[in-house]
PDB file of C-alpha atoms in Angstrom:
ATOM      1  CA  UNK A  10      12.152  17.998 -25.628  1.00  0.00           C
ATOM      2  CA  UNK A  11       9.642  18.289 -28.590  1.00  0.00           C
ATOM      3  CA  UNK A  12      12.356  18.387 -31.124  1.00  0.00           C
ATOM      4  CA  UNK A  13      14.177  15.362 -29.424  1.00  0.00           C
ATOM      5  CA  UNK A  14      10.452  13.017 -29.482  1.00  0.00           C
ATOM      6  CA  UNK A  15      10.357  13.846 -32.984  1.00  0.00           C
ATOM      7  CA  UNK A  16      13.819  14.032 -34.388  1.00  0.00           C
ATOM      8  CA  UNK A  17      13.035  17.442 -36.387  1.00  0.00           C
ATOM      9  CA  UNK A  18      13.448  21.374 -36.102  1.00  0.00           C
ATOM     10  CA  UNK A  19       9.311  21.341 -35.020  1.00  0.00           C
ATOM     11  CA  UNK A  20       6.742  19.567 -33.577  1.00  0.00           C
ATOM     12  CA  UNK A  21       3.537  20.390 -34.330  1.00  0.00           C
ATOM     13  CA  UNK A  22       0.301  20.169 -32.052  1.00  0.00           C
ATOM     14  CA  UNK A  23      -3.109  21.451 -32.084  1.00  0.00           C
ATOM     15  CA  UNK A  24      -4.451  22.072 -29.008  1.00  0.00           C
ATOM     16  CA  UNK A  25      -8.087  20.907 -28.438  1.00  0.00           C
ATOM     17  CA  UNK A  26     -10.443  20.425 -25.322  1.00  0.00           C
ATOM     18  CA  UNK A  27     -10.122  16.964 -23.668  1.00  0.00           C
ATOM     19  CA  UNK A  28     -13.957  16.575 -23.396  1.00  0.00           C
ATOM     20  CA  UNK A  29     -14.027  17.391 -27.505  1.00  0.00           C
ATOM     21  CA  UNK A  30     -11.990  14.142 -28.404  1.00  0.00           C
ATOM     22  CA  UNK A  31     -13.068  10.466 -28.652  1.00  0.00           C
ATOM     23  CA  UNK A  32      -9.898   8.730 -28.708  1.00  0.00           C
ATOM     24  CA  UNK A  33     -10.847   4.882 -30.333  1.00  0.00           C
ATOM     25  CA  UNK A  34      -8.419   2.480 -29.115  1.00  0.00           C
ATOM     26  CA  UNK A  35      -9.552  -1.291 -28.841  1.00  0.00           C
ATOM     27  CA  UNK A  36      -6.337  -2.992 -28.971  1.00  0.00           C
ATOM     28  CA  UNK A  37      -5.267  -0.652 -26.316  1.00  0.00           C
ATOM     29  CA  UNK A  38      -2.122   0.555 -27.773  1.00  0.00           C
ATOM     30  CA  UNK A  39      -1.991   3.891 -26.708  1.00  0.00           C
ATOM     31  CA  UNK A  40       1.355   4.437 -24.802  1.00  0.00           C
ATOM     32  CA  UNK A  41       1.970   7.365 -22.218  1.00  0.00           C
ATOM     33  CA  UNK A  42       5.944   8.477 -21.408  1.00  0.00           C
ATOM     34  CA  UNK A  43       6.150  11.213 -18.784  1.00  0.00           C
ATOM     35  CA  UNK A  44       8.753  13.313 -20.599  1.00  0.00           C
ATOM     36  CA  UNK A  45       8.853  15.608 -17.853  1.00  0.00           C
ATOM     37  CA  UNK A  46       7.282  16.997 -14.594  1.00  0.00           C
ATOM     38  CA  UNK A  47       5.263  18.927 -16.603  1.00  0.00           C
ATOM     39  CA  UNK A  48       4.161  16.971 -19.483  1.00  0.00           C
ATOM     40  CA  UNK A  49       3.788  13.550 -21.061  1.00  0.00           C
ATOM     41  CA  UNK A  50       3.317  12.411 -24.490  1.00  0.00           C
ATOM     42  CA  UNK A  51       1.286   9.292 -26.040  1.00  0.00           C
ATOM     43  CA  UNK A  52       2.426   7.180 -28.987  1.00  0.00           C
ATOM     44  CA  UNK A  53       1.191   4.336 -30.564  1.00  0.00           C
ATOM     45  CA  UNK A  54       2.565   1.285 -28.812  1.00  0.00           C
ATOM     46  CA  UNK A  55       2.865  -0.618 -32.590  1.00  0.00           C
ATOM     47  CA  UNK A  56       4.701   2.119 -34.447  1.00  0.00           C
ATOM     48  CA  UNK A  57       6.049   4.576 -31.802  1.00  0.00           C
ATOM     49  CA  UNK A  58       4.357   7.177 -34.043  1.00  0.00           C
ATOM     50  CA  UNK A  59       3.869  10.551 -31.655  1.00  0.00           C
ATOM     51  CA  UNK A  60       0.454  10.951 -31.288  1.00  0.00           C
ATOM     52  CA  UNK A  61      -0.541  12.948 -28.369  1.00  0.00           C
ATOM     53  CA  UNK A  62       0.884  15.662 -25.786  1.00  0.00           C
ATOM     54  CA  UNK A  63      -0.835  16.476 -22.532  1.00  0.00           C
ATOM     55  CA  UNK A  64       0.529  19.269 -20.232  1.00  0.00           C
ATOM     56  CA  UNK A  65      -0.161  19.121 -16.243  1.00  0.00           C
ATOM     57  CA  UNK A  66      -0.931  22.587 -16.143  1.00  0.00           C
ATOM     58  CA  UNK A  67      -3.803  22.249 -18.049  1.00  0.00           C
ATOM     59  CA  UNK A  68      -5.528  18.828 -17.667  1.00  0.00           C
ATOM     60  CA  UNK A  69      -8.459  20.067 -19.575  1.00  0.00           C
ATOM     61  CA  UNK A  70      -6.262  20.054 -23.140  1.00  0.00           C
ATOM     62  CA  UNK A  71      -5.043  18.051 -24.900  1.00  0.00           C
ATOM     63  CA  UNK A  72      -2.329  18.857 -27.999  1.00  0.00           C
ATOM     64  CA  UNK A  73      -2.744  16.392 -31.067  1.00  0.00           C
ATOM     65  CA  UNK A  74       0.274  15.920 -33.289  1.00  0.00           C
ATOM     66  CA  UNK A  75      -0.855  17.510 -36.365  1.00  0.00           C
ATOM     67  CA  UNK A  76       1.570  15.225 -38.649  1.00  0.00           C
ATOM     68  CA  UNK A  77      -0.286  12.003 -37.916  1.00  0.00           C
ATOM     69  CA  UNK A  78      -3.515  13.814 -39.130  1.00  0.00           C
ATOM     70  CA  UNK A  79      -4.688  12.255 -42.709  1.00  0.00           C
ATOM     71  CA  UNK A  80      -7.345  15.240 -43.269  1.00  0.00           C
ATOM     72  CA  UNK A  81      -6.461  18.752 -43.910  1.00  0.00           C
ATOM     73  CA  UNK A  82      -6.214  20.917 -40.256  1.00  0.00           C
ATOM     74  CA  UNK A  83      -7.625  24.222 -42.010  1.00  0.00           C
ATOM     75  CA  UNK A  84      -7.049  26.169 -39.112  1.00  0.00           C
ATOM     76  CA  UNK A  85      -4.240  28.773 -38.805  1.00  0.00           C
ATOM     77  CA  UNK A  86      -1.212  28.649 -36.169  1.00  0.00           C
ATOM     78  CA  UNK A  87      -1.849  31.041 -33.564  1.00  0.00           C
ATOM     79  CA  UNK A  88       1.586  30.915 -31.824  1.00  0.00           C
ATOM     80  CA  UNK A  89       4.762  29.431 -31.487  1.00  0.00           C
ATOM     81  CA  UNK A  90       5.609  28.405 -28.027  1.00  0.00           C
ATOM     82  CA  UNK A  91       8.933  27.391 -26.246  1.00  0.00           C
ATOM     83  CA  UNK A  92      10.931  29.866 -29.097  1.00  0.00           C
ATOM     84  CA  UNK A  93      13.580  30.009 -26.165  1.00  0.00           C
ATOM     85  CA  UNK A  94      14.747  26.496 -26.952  1.00  0.00           C
ATOM     86  CA  UNK A  95      14.214  26.089 -30.883  1.00  0.00           C
ATOM     87  CA  UNK A  96      17.104  24.749 -32.689  1.00  0.00           C
ATOM     88  CA  UNK A  97      19.587  27.511 -33.672  1.00  0.00           C
ATOM     89  CA  UNK A  98      19.121  26.951 -37.211  1.00  0.00           C
ATOM     90  CA  UNK A  99      15.365  28.218 -37.791  1.00  0.00           C
ATOM     91  CA  UNK A 100      14.307  31.786 -38.438  1.00  0.00           C
ATOM     92  CA  UNK A 101      10.226  32.221 -37.501  1.00  0.00           C
ATOM     93  CA  UNK A 102       9.346  34.867 -40.103  1.00  0.00           C
ATOM     94  CA  UNK A 103       6.100  34.375 -40.632  1.00  0.00           C
ATOM     95  CA  UNK A 104       4.369  37.177 -38.088  1.00  0.00           C
ATOM     96  CA  UNK A 105       3.175  34.649 -36.162  1.00  0.00           C
ATOM     97  CA  UNK A 106       3.819  35.378 -32.198  1.00  0.00           C
ATOM     98  CA  UNK A 107       6.119  33.394 -30.651  1.00  0.00           C
ATOM     99  CA  UNK A 108       6.415  32.601 -26.656  1.00  0.00           C
ATOM    100  CA  UNK A 109       9.791  31.977 -24.789  1.00  0.00           C
ATOM    101  CA  UNK A 110       8.179  28.879 -22.844  1.00  0.00           C
ATOM    102  CA  UNK A 111       4.198  28.204 -23.145  1.00  0.00           C
ATOM    103  CA  UNK A 112       1.608  31.080 -23.308  1.00  0.00           C
ATOM    104  CA  UNK A 113       2.746  33.033 -20.271  1.00  0.00           C
ATOM    105  CA  UNK A 114       3.868  36.551 -20.211  1.00  0.00           C
ATOM    106  CA  UNK A 115       4.572  38.277 -23.523  1.00  0.00           C
ATOM    107  CA  UNK A 116       5.477  37.420 -26.934  1.00  0.00           C
ATOM    108  CA  UNK A 117       9.706  37.778 -27.912  1.00  0.00           C
ATOM    109  CA  UNK A 118      10.952  39.713 -30.377  1.00  0.00           C
ATOM    110  CA  UNK A 119      10.506  38.048 -34.049  1.00  0.00           C
ATOM    111  CA  UNK A 120      14.527  38.134 -34.480  1.00  0.00           C
ATOM    112  CA  UNK A 121      14.923  35.648 -31.634  1.00  0.00           C
TER     113      UNK A 121
END
């Protein structure tokens, strides 16, 4: 779903505690799309840019689309998730743990 929504090999999100973020949307342009039974994606209703990702399993968190930020993120990558459905042309060789789905279960081997 992430690849399809972004039209790219990756969708890069930074997870933040929902209580720690304020969304200023005075013109009510933020749109929500339930992309599956488990998640929703929020995007700009004017230009269509992907902005946020919500998980029904973790409502206390909000995924922020890092590509939409105008400033450096300044934090390291902690994990690759959903590597079980990664693009077949992608090889993950950066040493960062990868998970078949979300963070549940042990990391998958690096040759996956």
